[in-house]
Amino acid sequence: MREPAGKCRNCETLIYCSAGFLEGVVNNDQTLCCFTCANQTSTEKLTVSLRSYRPEWPLLFDQEQKLIAEALGESALGIEHIGSTAISGLQAKPIIDIMTGIRSLASYDSYITHLSAIGYMYVPKPELVERRFFKKKKETQTFHLHLCELGGKEWEEKLLFRDYLRQHPEAMEEYNSLKHTLAIRYQKDRPSYTKSKEPFISSIIKKAKKK
């Protein structure tokens, strides 16, 4: 069922919610933006800039984990540090990726207000089937939050990849080398950088599943 959720604060276009999916963006002040206006006002540059591993990254995750746990309460069934900043020694874009497991994605929209209260903006990405994406900019630090079903494919594979690289230094170094090469090749094209890493990530997940 498609129901009106409100109007875009910029162009006043009516924004709908269809089958639990909001056809727009919730701003930090709880106002709405249509996808067109949200894209026009976005200041994020999709470039690739890697940093050497920093020991403060896990500490930043720990601080943010507590905020998310308080905001979502018992709905947060698990909170994990994922992505390259979660793997010691691995160079990474300085973005803390956090995965939060919930019971069902069908109810993700009920968490938007709670997460907005601690600075997370919901970013609709129709191409994401098994997770919902939020982002937060805190001074000079960026956080990405991924909501997915606890124990689902998204949850399991992200943990398998992270844990395999943590336990196999040679695989981590191979990924380091690949990331460095791709970051030079696709410095101004983050989508292609991300896409080009997929074969390696898939191969590691397959190895991890065999263990």
Backbone as CSV, one residue per row, in Angstrom:
resi,resn,N_x,N_y,N_z,CA_x,CA_y,CA_z,C_x,C_y,C_z
1,MET,0.836,-1.194,0.000,0.000,0.000,0.000,0.873,1.247,0.000
2,ARG,0.559,2.216,-0.850,1.346,3.438,-0.994,0.625,4.584,-0.289
3,GLU,1.270,5.101,0.763,0.639,6.141,1.561,1.529,7.381,1.626
4,PRO,0.940,8.593,1.636,1.744,9.816,1.734,2.409,9.927,3.099
5,ALA,3.706,10.302,3.098,4.451,10.439,4.347,4.728,11.895,4.696
6,GLY,4.636,12.782,3.707,4.896,14.201,3.934,5.407,14.842,2.657
7,LYS,5.859,16.107,2.767,6.345,16.839,1.603,7.835,17.127,1.724
8,CYS,8.509,17.213,0.574,9.914,17.581,0.529,10.067,19.009,1.045
9,ARG,11.014,19.225,1.931,11.188,20.556,2.522,11.710,21.582,1.513
10,ASN,12.285,21.089,0.402,12.846,21.998,-0.597,11.866,22.330,-1.718
11,CYS,11.283,21.297,-2.322,10.414,21.532,-3.486,8.946,21.233,-3.218
12,GLU,8.638,20.734,-2.004,7.273,20.429,-1.573,6.602,19.310,-2.369
13,THR,7.421,18.488,-3.029,6.882,17.308,-3.693,6.363,16.339,-2.634
14,LEU,5.209,15.727,-2.892,4.652,14.768,-1.949,5.491,13.495,-1.957
15,ILE,5.890,13.037,-0.776,6.719,11.838,-0.631,5.870,10.716,-0.053
16,TYR,5.969,9.539,-0.646,5.153,8.404,-0.233,5.990,7.341,0.465
17,CYS,5.298,6.478,1.192,5.899,5.294,1.793,5.176,4.095,1.188
18,SER,5.940,3.203,0.569,5.343,2.066,-0.118,5.930,0.769,0.414
19,ALA,5.085,-0.072,0.978,5.507,-1.369,1.526,6.673,-1.223,2.495
20,GLY,6.627,-0.176,3.314,7.668,0.046,4.306,8.899,0.756,3.786
21,PHE,8.928,1.097,2.494,10.078,1.776,1.891,9.728,3.235,1.646
22,LEU,10.467,4.150,2.291,10.226,5.577,2.138,10.830,6.070,0.834
23,GLU,10.023,6.728,0.015,10.479,7.217,-1.285,11.100,8.602,-1.151
24,GLY,12.034,8.721,-0.230,12.703,9.982,0.027,13.699,9.806,1.153
25,VAL,14.214,10.906,1.672,15.249,10.891,2.703,14.757,11.637,3.943
26,VAL,15.010,11.049,5.124,14.706,11.719,6.386,15.939,12.491,6.832
27,ASN,15.818,13.813,6.977,16.934,14.643,7.415,17.109,14.548,8.929
28,ASN,18.236,15.029,9.407,18.506,14.970,10.844,17.486,15.740,11.674
29,ASP,16.860,16.759,11.083,15.859,17.540,11.818,14.446,16.983,11.628
30,GLN,14.367,15.737,11.111,13.098,15.021,10.921,12.258,15.523,9.747
31,THR,12.778,16.478,8.959,12.084,16.885,7.742,12.410,15.883,6.640
32,LEU,11.691,15.981,5.516,11.876,15.043,4.414,12.456,15.738,3.187
33,CYS,13.171,14.967,2.377,13.659,15.428,1.077,13.358,14.349,0.044
34,CYS,12.922,14.774,-1.132,12.764,13.805,-2.213,14.158,13.391,-2.678
35,PHE,14.240,12.296,-3.432,15.547,11.817,-3.873,16.282,12.864,-4.712
36,THR,15.548,13.593,-5.566,16.173,14.588,-6.445,16.858,15.677,-5.648
37,CYS,16.145,16.242,-4.664,16.715,17.316,-3.848,17.852,16.800,-2.967
38,ALA,17.701,15.582,-2.455,18.748,15.008,-1.611,20.039,14.852,-2.393
39,ASN,19.940,14.423,-3.639,21.125,14.249,-4.467,21.758,15.590,-4.820
40,GLN,20.938,16.606,-5.030,21.439,17.924,-5.392,22.157,18.599,-4.241
41,THR,21.724,18.315,-3.012,22.312,18.978,-1.848,23.432,18.172,-1.207
42,SER,23.638,16.931,-1.698,24.703,16.104,-1.124,26.071,16.715,-1.414
43,THR,26.918,16.771,-0.387,28.253,17.337,-0.560,29.330,16.248,-0.530
44,GLU,28.897,15.006,-0.399,29.862,13.910,-0.320,30.514,13.678,-1.679
45,LYS,31.836,13.698,-1.715,32.567,13.449,-2.944,32.926,11.967,-2.994
46,LEU,32.457,11.295,-4.040,32.671,9.865,-4.140,34.042,9.561,-4.729
47,THR,35.070,10.019,-4.022,36.442,9.737,-4.418,37.019,8.672,-3.485
48,VAL,38.183,8.145,-3.842,38.828,7.112,-3.037,40.112,7.674,-2.442
49,SER,40.174,7.723,-1.129,41.353,8.211,-0.424,41.626,7.282,0.754
50,LEU,42.620,6.431,0.612,42.929,5.441,1.636,43.883,6.005,2.687
51,ARG,43.740,5.517,3.903,44.616,5.894,5.009,45.250,4.637,5.598
52,SER,46.430,4.773,6.162,47.035,3.661,6.873,46.176,3.330,8.091
53,TYR,46.232,2.077,8.519,45.420,1.652,9.665,45.731,2.502,10.896
54,ARG,44.677,2.872,11.619,44.826,3.686,12.821,44.193,2.980,14.016
55,PRO,44.927,2.837,15.115,44.414,2.110,16.285,43.198,2.759,16.930
56,GLU,42.916,4.025,16.617,41.734,4.659,17.212,40.427,4.232,16.549
57,TRP,40.506,3.577,15.393,39.273,3.177,14.714,38.409,2.238,15.558
58,PRO,38.967,1.196,16.168,38.134,0.348,17.039,37.553,1.120,18.232
59,LEU,38.299,2.104,18.722,37.805,2.906,19.842,36.609,3.754,19.419
60,LEU,36.670,4.298,18.206,35.542,5.073,17.683,34.313,4.180,17.515
61,PHE,34.547,2.941,17.068,33.442,2.000,16.959,32.828,1.719,18.318
62,ASP,33.656,1.482,19.326,33.148,1.184,20.668,32.255,2.304,21.186
63,GLN,32.679,3.542,20.969,31.885,4.689,21.413,30.542,4.745,20.687
64,GLU,30.586,4.496,19.390,29.358,4.591,18.590,28.436,3.410,18.872
65,GLN,29.020,2.257,19.136,28.229,1.067,19.452,27.324,1.318,20.657
66,LYS,27.857,1.983,21.653,27.082,2.261,22.856,25.899,3.176,22.548
67,LEU,26.116,4.174,21.694,25.034,5.088,21.316,23.922,4.351,20.569
68,ILE,24.338,3.484,19.652,23.353,2.735,18.857,22.574,1.777,19.743
69,ALA,23.267,1.105,20.645,22.606,0.168,21.557,21.578,0.884,22.424
70,GLU,21.918,2.076,22.902,20.981,2.843,23.722,19.799,3.328,22.900
71,ALA,20.060,3.725,21.653,19.004,4.254,20.800,18.003,3.180,20.378
72,LEU,18.492,1.988,20.085,17.623,0.922,19.580,17.155,-0.049,20.662
73,GLY,17.812,-0.038,21.803,17.408,-0.919,22.892,17.462,-2.383,22.500
74,GLU,16.448,-3.140,22.879,16.426,-4.576,22.627,16.256,-4.917,21.148
75,SER,15.919,-3.931,20.318,15.780,-4.187,18.877,17.125,-4.496,18.232
76,ALA,18.209,-3.979,18.835,19.546,-4.254,18.310,20.018,-5.601,18.863
77,LEU,19.930,-6.637,18.041,20.279,-7.985,18.482,21.775,-8.256,18.414
78,GLY,22.485,-7.414,17.698,23.932,-7.551,17.594,24.504,-6.329,16.902
79,ILE,25.673,-5.878,17.315,26.323,-4.721,16.697,27.780,-5.082,16.454
80,GLU,28.217,-5.004,15.191,29.566,-5.431,14.819,30.303,-4.345,14.046
81,HIS,31.606,-4.285,14.260,32.492,-3.412,13.491,32.909,-4.193,12.250
82,ILE,32.599,-3.687,11.069,32.920,-4.385,9.828,33.719,-3.457,8.907
83,GLY,34.032,-3.955,7.723,34.777,-3.142,6.771,36.261,-3.103,7.101
84,SER,37.001,-2.345,6.314,38.460,-2.340,6.435,38.957,-1.727,7.734
85,THR,38.221,-0.784,8.319,38.684,-0.175,9.574,38.582,-1.158,10.736
86,ALA,37.959,-2.313,10.502,37.817,-3.327,11.546,38.939,-4.368,11.498
87,ILE,39.870,-4.211,10.554,40.922,-5.206,10.355,42.282,-4.564,10.585
88,SER,42.942,-4.944,11.646,44.220,-4.336,12.026,45.262,-4.493,10.922
89,GLY,45.901,-3.371,10.571,46.949,-3.389,9.564,46.472,-3.095,8.162
90,LEU,45.167,-3.054,7.955,44.620,-2.852,6.611,44.370,-1.368,6.360
91,GLN,44.850,-0.874,5.222,44.557,0.514,4.868,43.081,0.633,4.500
92,ALA,42.517,1.812,4.706,41.074,1.952,4.523,40.679,3.402,4.268
93,LYS,39.520,3.577,3.659,38.900,4.891,3.681,38.546,5.143,5.147
94,PRO,38.740,6.354,5.662,38.516,6.600,7.091,37.038,6.679,7.464
95,ILE,36.323,5.606,7.172,34.889,5.510,7.464,34.671,4.296,8.366
96,ILE,34.028,4.507,9.494,33.742,3.408,10.408,32.441,2.740,9.984
97,ASP,32.544,1.504,9.495,31.354,0.755,9.078,30.850,-0.084,10.243
98,ILE,29.557,0.059,10.516,28.926,-0.637,11.634,27.736,-1.434,11.114
99,MET,27.646,-2.680,11.512,26.518,-3.523,11.122,25.686,-3.848,12.359
100,THR,24.407,-3.561,12.267,23.495,-3.847,13.373,22.459,-4.871,12.931
101,GLY,22.368,-5.953,13.676,21.420,-7.012,13.350,20.078,-6.769,14.019
102,ILE,19.018,-6.869,13.239,17.657,-6.732,13.759,16.861,-7.976,13.371
103,ARG,15.668,-8.089,13.912,14.877,-9.289,13.658,14.359,-9.355,12.225
104,SER,13.858,-8.223,11.721,13.271,-8.218,10.374,13.453,-6.855,9.723
105,LEU,13.854,-6.854,8.449,13.996,-5.600,7.708,12.651,-4.945,7.435
106,ALA,11.584,-5.699,7.529,10.258,-5.143,7.261,9.919,-4.006,8.213
107,SER,10.579,-3.989,9.370,10.275,-2.962,10.370,11.369,-1.904,10.470
108,TYR,12.258,-1.829,9.457,13.398,-0.912,9.545,12.969,0.539,9.714
109,ASP,11.828,0.918,9.094,11.412,2.322,9.151,11.068,2.769,10.560
110,SER,10.766,1.816,11.442,10.440,2.187,12.824,11.691,2.607,13.599
111,TYR,12.884,2.360,13.033,14.131,2.721,13.699,14.683,4.061,13.228
112,ILE,14.116,4.608,12.164,14.660,5.834,11.569,14.681,6.987,12.567
113,THR,13.596,7.178,13.288,13.521,8.280,14.253,14.550,8.111,15.365
114,HIS,14.691,6.892,15.884,15.640,6.632,16.968,17.076,6.886,16.521
115,LEU,17.402,6.455,15.310,18.763,6.642,14.812,19.026,8.096,14.435
116,SER,17.996,8.777,13.949,18.141,10.191,13.625,18.483,11.009,14.868
117,ALA,17.960,10.572,16.014,18.204,11.288,17.280,19.669,11.265,17.681
118,ILE,20.439,10.290,17.168,21.875,10.239,17.484,22.723,10.579,16.252
119,GLY,22.076,11.212,15.266,22.815,11.763,14.138,22.851,10.977,12.856
120,TYR,22.150,9.832,12.786,22.184,9.018,11.578,21.054,9.377,10.620
121,MET,21.422,9.640,9.376,20.444,9.958,8.346,20.208,8.716,7.487
122,TYR,18.949,8.380,7.300,18.616,7.247,6.446,18.843,7.625,4.989
123,VAL,19.562,6.780,4.252,19.845,7.020,2.836,19.246,5.876,2.030
124,PRO,18.131,6.112,1.359,17.508,5.044,0.567,18.420,4.582,-0.561
125,LYS,18.606,3.288,-0.661,19.376,2.689,-1.745,18.578,1.498,-2.254
126,PRO,17.732,1.721,-3.255,16.846,0.651,-3.754,17.579,-0.605,-4.182
127,GLU,18.873,-0.466,-4.534,19.621,-1.641,-4.986,19.987,-2.573,-3.831
128,LEU,19.877,-2.098,-2.602,20.202,-2.923,-1.438,18.970,-3.702,-1.005
129,VAL,19.014,-5.015,-1.176,17.855,-5.853,-0.874,17.883,-6.350,0.567
130,GLU,19.067,-6.699,1.061,19.166,-7.346,2.361,19.715,-6.456,3.467
131,ARG,19.765,-5.169,3.241,20.173,-4.246,4.299,19.636,-2.846,4.021
132,ARG,19.654,-2.011,5.055,19.265,-0.608,4.928,20.445,0.226,5.403
133,PHE,20.652,1.369,4.761,21.873,2.147,4.946,21.607,3.503,5.600
134,PHE,22.433,3.829,6.606,22.378,5.121,7.288,23.796,5.690,7.341
135,LYS,23.912,6.996,7.391,25.242,7.591,7.531,25.207,8.743,8.532
136,LYS,26.376,9.010,9.100,26.506,10.050,10.118,27.852,10.743,9.955
137,LYS,27.819,12.041,9.963,29.048,12.832,9.915,29.210,13.508,11.262
138,LYS,30.282,13.184,11.975,30.520,13.724,13.302,31.874,14.419,13.300
139,GLU,31.843,15.754,13.235,33.057,16.548,13.104,33.826,16.077,11.867
140,THR,34.983,15.470,12.045,35.761,15.036,10.874,35.617,13.545,10.602
141,GLN,34.775,12.853,11.374,34.638,11.400,11.236,33.302,11.020,10.624
142,THR,33.349,10.080,9.678,32.133,9.579,9.039,31.850,8.157,9.512
143,PHE,30.575,7.889,9.775,30.137,6.549,10.171,29.087,6.064,9.179
144,HIS,29.170,4.815,8.792,28.141,4.177,7.971,27.518,3.054,8.793
145,LEU,26.200,3.061,8.839,25.480,2.045,9.610,24.649,1.192,8.663
146,HIS,24.800,-0.116,8.776,24.086,-1.054,7.919,23.150,-1.893,8.791
147,LEU,21.852,-1.755,8.570,20.875,-2.586,9.271,20.598,-3.817,8.440
148,CYS,20.699,-4.987,9.040,20.366,-6.213,8.325,19.817,-7.227,9.310
149,GLU,19.246,-8.293,8.771,18.642,-9.306,9.633,19.735,-10.179,10.253
150,LEU,19.681,-10.311,11.567,20.662,-11.120,12.285,20.640,-12.566,11.767
151,GLY,21.803,-13.070,11.386,21.891,-14.436,10.893,21.584,-14.597,9.421
152,GLY,21.202,-13.493,8.753,20.923,-13.556,7.322,22.207,-13.589,6.506
153,LYS,22.069,-13.678,5.187,23.225,-13.778,4.296,24.160,-12.589,4.453
154,GLU,23.599,-11.387,4.482,24.413,-10.180,4.601,25.231,-10.200,5.896
155,TRP,24.562,-10.548,6.984,25.211,-10.611,8.289,26.347,-11.636,8.300
156,GLU,26.050,-12.838,7.853,27.018,-13.923,7.898,28.229,-13.655,7.012
157,GLU,28.015,-13.177,5.788,29.120,-13.014,4.854,30.049,-11.877,5.243
158,LYS,29.500,-10.805,5.777,30.366,-9.708,6.205,31.250,-10.128,7.378
159,LEU,30.723,-10.930,8.277,31.524,-11.413,9.394,32.551,-12.450,8.935
160,LEU,32.169,-13.298,7.997,33.109,-14.286,7.462,34.312,-13.605,6.820
161,PHE,34.041,-12.585,6.024,35.129,-11.868,5.343,36.032,-11.170,6.355
162,ARG,35.435,-10.455,7.285,36.224,-9.751,8.299,37.093,-10.714,9.099
163,ASP,36.496,-11.777,9.591,37.217,-12.701,10.467,38.309,-13.469,9.725
164,TYR,38.069,-13.789,8.441,39.082,-14.500,7.674,40.326,-13.627,7.507
165,LEU,40.134,-12.352,7.175,41.294,-11.472,7.009,41.994,-11.211,8.338
166,ARG,41.249,-11.188,9.415,41.872,-11.030,10.735,42.761,-12.219,11.076
167,GLN,42.358,-13.399,10.624,43.058,-14.630,10.986,44.113,-15.058,9.971
168,HIS,44.124,-14.429,8.785,45.057,-14.822,7.727,45.798,-13.585,7.209
169,PRO,46.949,-13.265,7.805,47.711,-12.069,7.426,48.064,-12.015,5.948
170,GLU,48.311,-13.184,5.347,48.679,-13.190,3.930,47.515,-12.734,3.053
171,ALA,46.300,-13.102,3.420,45.113,-12.655,2.680,44.881,-11.173,2.895
172,MET,45.135,-10.698,4.113,44.988,-9.279,4.404,45.962,-8.458,3.568
173,GLU,47.212,-8.925,3.456,48.207,-8.204,2.670,47.859,-8.222,1.177
174,GLU,47.289,-9.327,0.724,46.854,-9.399,-0.679,45.742,-8.382,-0.939
175,TYR,44.829,-8.262,0.014,43.747,-7.281,-0.108,44.308,-5.857,-0.036
176,ASN,45.291,-5.648,0.807,45.953,-4.344,0.912,46.517,-3.913,-0.441
177,SER,47.213,-4.848,-1.081,47.826,-4.567,-2.375,46.770,-4.264,-3.426
178,LEU,45.692,-5.045,-3.432,44.614,-4.828,-4.390,43.965,-3.466,-4.176
179,LYS,43.668,-3.125,-2.940,43.045,-1.841,-2.637,43.923,-0.672,-3.078
180,HIS,45.226,-0.802,-2.851,46.157,0.259,-3.244,46.137,0.457,-4.759
181,THR,46.185,-0.640,-5.502,46.173,-0.569,-6.963,44.874,0.043,-7.477
182,LEU,43.756,-0.415,-6.934,42.451,0.079,-7.385,42.215,1.534,-6.983
183,ALA,42.755,1.927,-5.831,42.582,3.314,-5.377,43.279,4.292,-6.316
184,ILE,44.407,3.872,-6.880,45.105,4.714,-7.856,44.333,4.745,-9.177
185,ARG,43.865,3.571,-9.581,43.166,3.463,-10.866,41.817,4.184,-10.846
186,TYR,41.107,4.080,-9.724,39.754,4.636,-9.644,39.632,5.728,-8.577
187,GLN,40.642,6.576,-8.494,40.662,7.595,-7.449,39.411,8.474,-7.461
188,LYS,38.910,8.779,-8.636,37.744,9.661,-8.744,36.481,8.906,-9.142
189,ASP,36.496,7.608,-8.915,35.353,6.775,-9.301,35.138,5.708,-8.237
190,ARG,34.552,6.099,-7.105,34.379,5.163,-5.999,33.502,3.966,-6.361
191,PRO,32.408,4.139,-7.119,31.604,2.963,-7.475,32.407,1.894,-8.206
192,SER,33.293,2.304,-9.141,34.106,1.324,-9.862,35.142,0.697,-8.944
193,TYR,35.671,1.472,-8.015,36.615,0.949,-7.016,35.946,-0.152,-6.197
194,THR,34.749,0.127,-5.732,34.014,-0.845,-4.920,33.675,-2.093,-5.733
195,LYS,33.211,-1.888,-6.955,32.816,-2.999,-7.820,34.003,-3.908,-8.127
196,SER,35.168,-3.320,-8.311,36.351,-4.095,-8.689,36.888,-4.953,-7.555
197,LYS,36.480,-4.665,-6.334,36.916,-5.476,-5.192,36.057,-6.732,-5.009
198,GLU,34.905,-6.776,-5.645,33.944,-7.846,-5.401,34.475,-9.249,-5.681
199,PRO,35.205,-9.481,-6.790,35.706,-10.854,-7.022,36.606,-11.350,-5.891
200,PHE,37.480,-10.476,-5.379,38.353,-10.884,-4.275,37.541,-11.188,-3.020
201,ILE,36.599,-10.318,-2.714,35.761,-10.509,-1.529,34.986,-11.821,-1.627
202,SER,34.437,-12.095,-2.801,33.682,-13.342,-2.998,34.576,-14.562,-2.820
203,SER,35.811,-14.463,-3.300,36.727,-15.609,-3.182,37.075,-15.879,-1.719
204,ILE,37.224,-14.827,-0.939,37.541,-14.997,0.482,36.344,-15.598,1.227
205,ILE,35.167,-15.156,0.908,33.968,-15.697,1.551,33.824,-17.188,1.253
206,LYS,34.119,-17.589,0.011,34.053,-19.009,-0.346,35.059,-19.822,0.465
207,LYS,36.269,-19.289,0.617,37.287,-19.978,1.417,36.849,-20.110,2.862
208,ALA,36.271,-19.025,3.394,35.840,-19.016,4.789,34.722,-20.029,5.036
209,LYS,33.831,-20.188,4.079,32.713,-21.119,4.213,33.182,-22.568,4.208
210,LYS,34.330,-22.834,3.583,34.846,-24.189,3.519,35.533,-24.618,4.812
211,LYS,35.875,-23.654,5.643,36.612,-23.981,6.872,35.688,-24.512,7.951
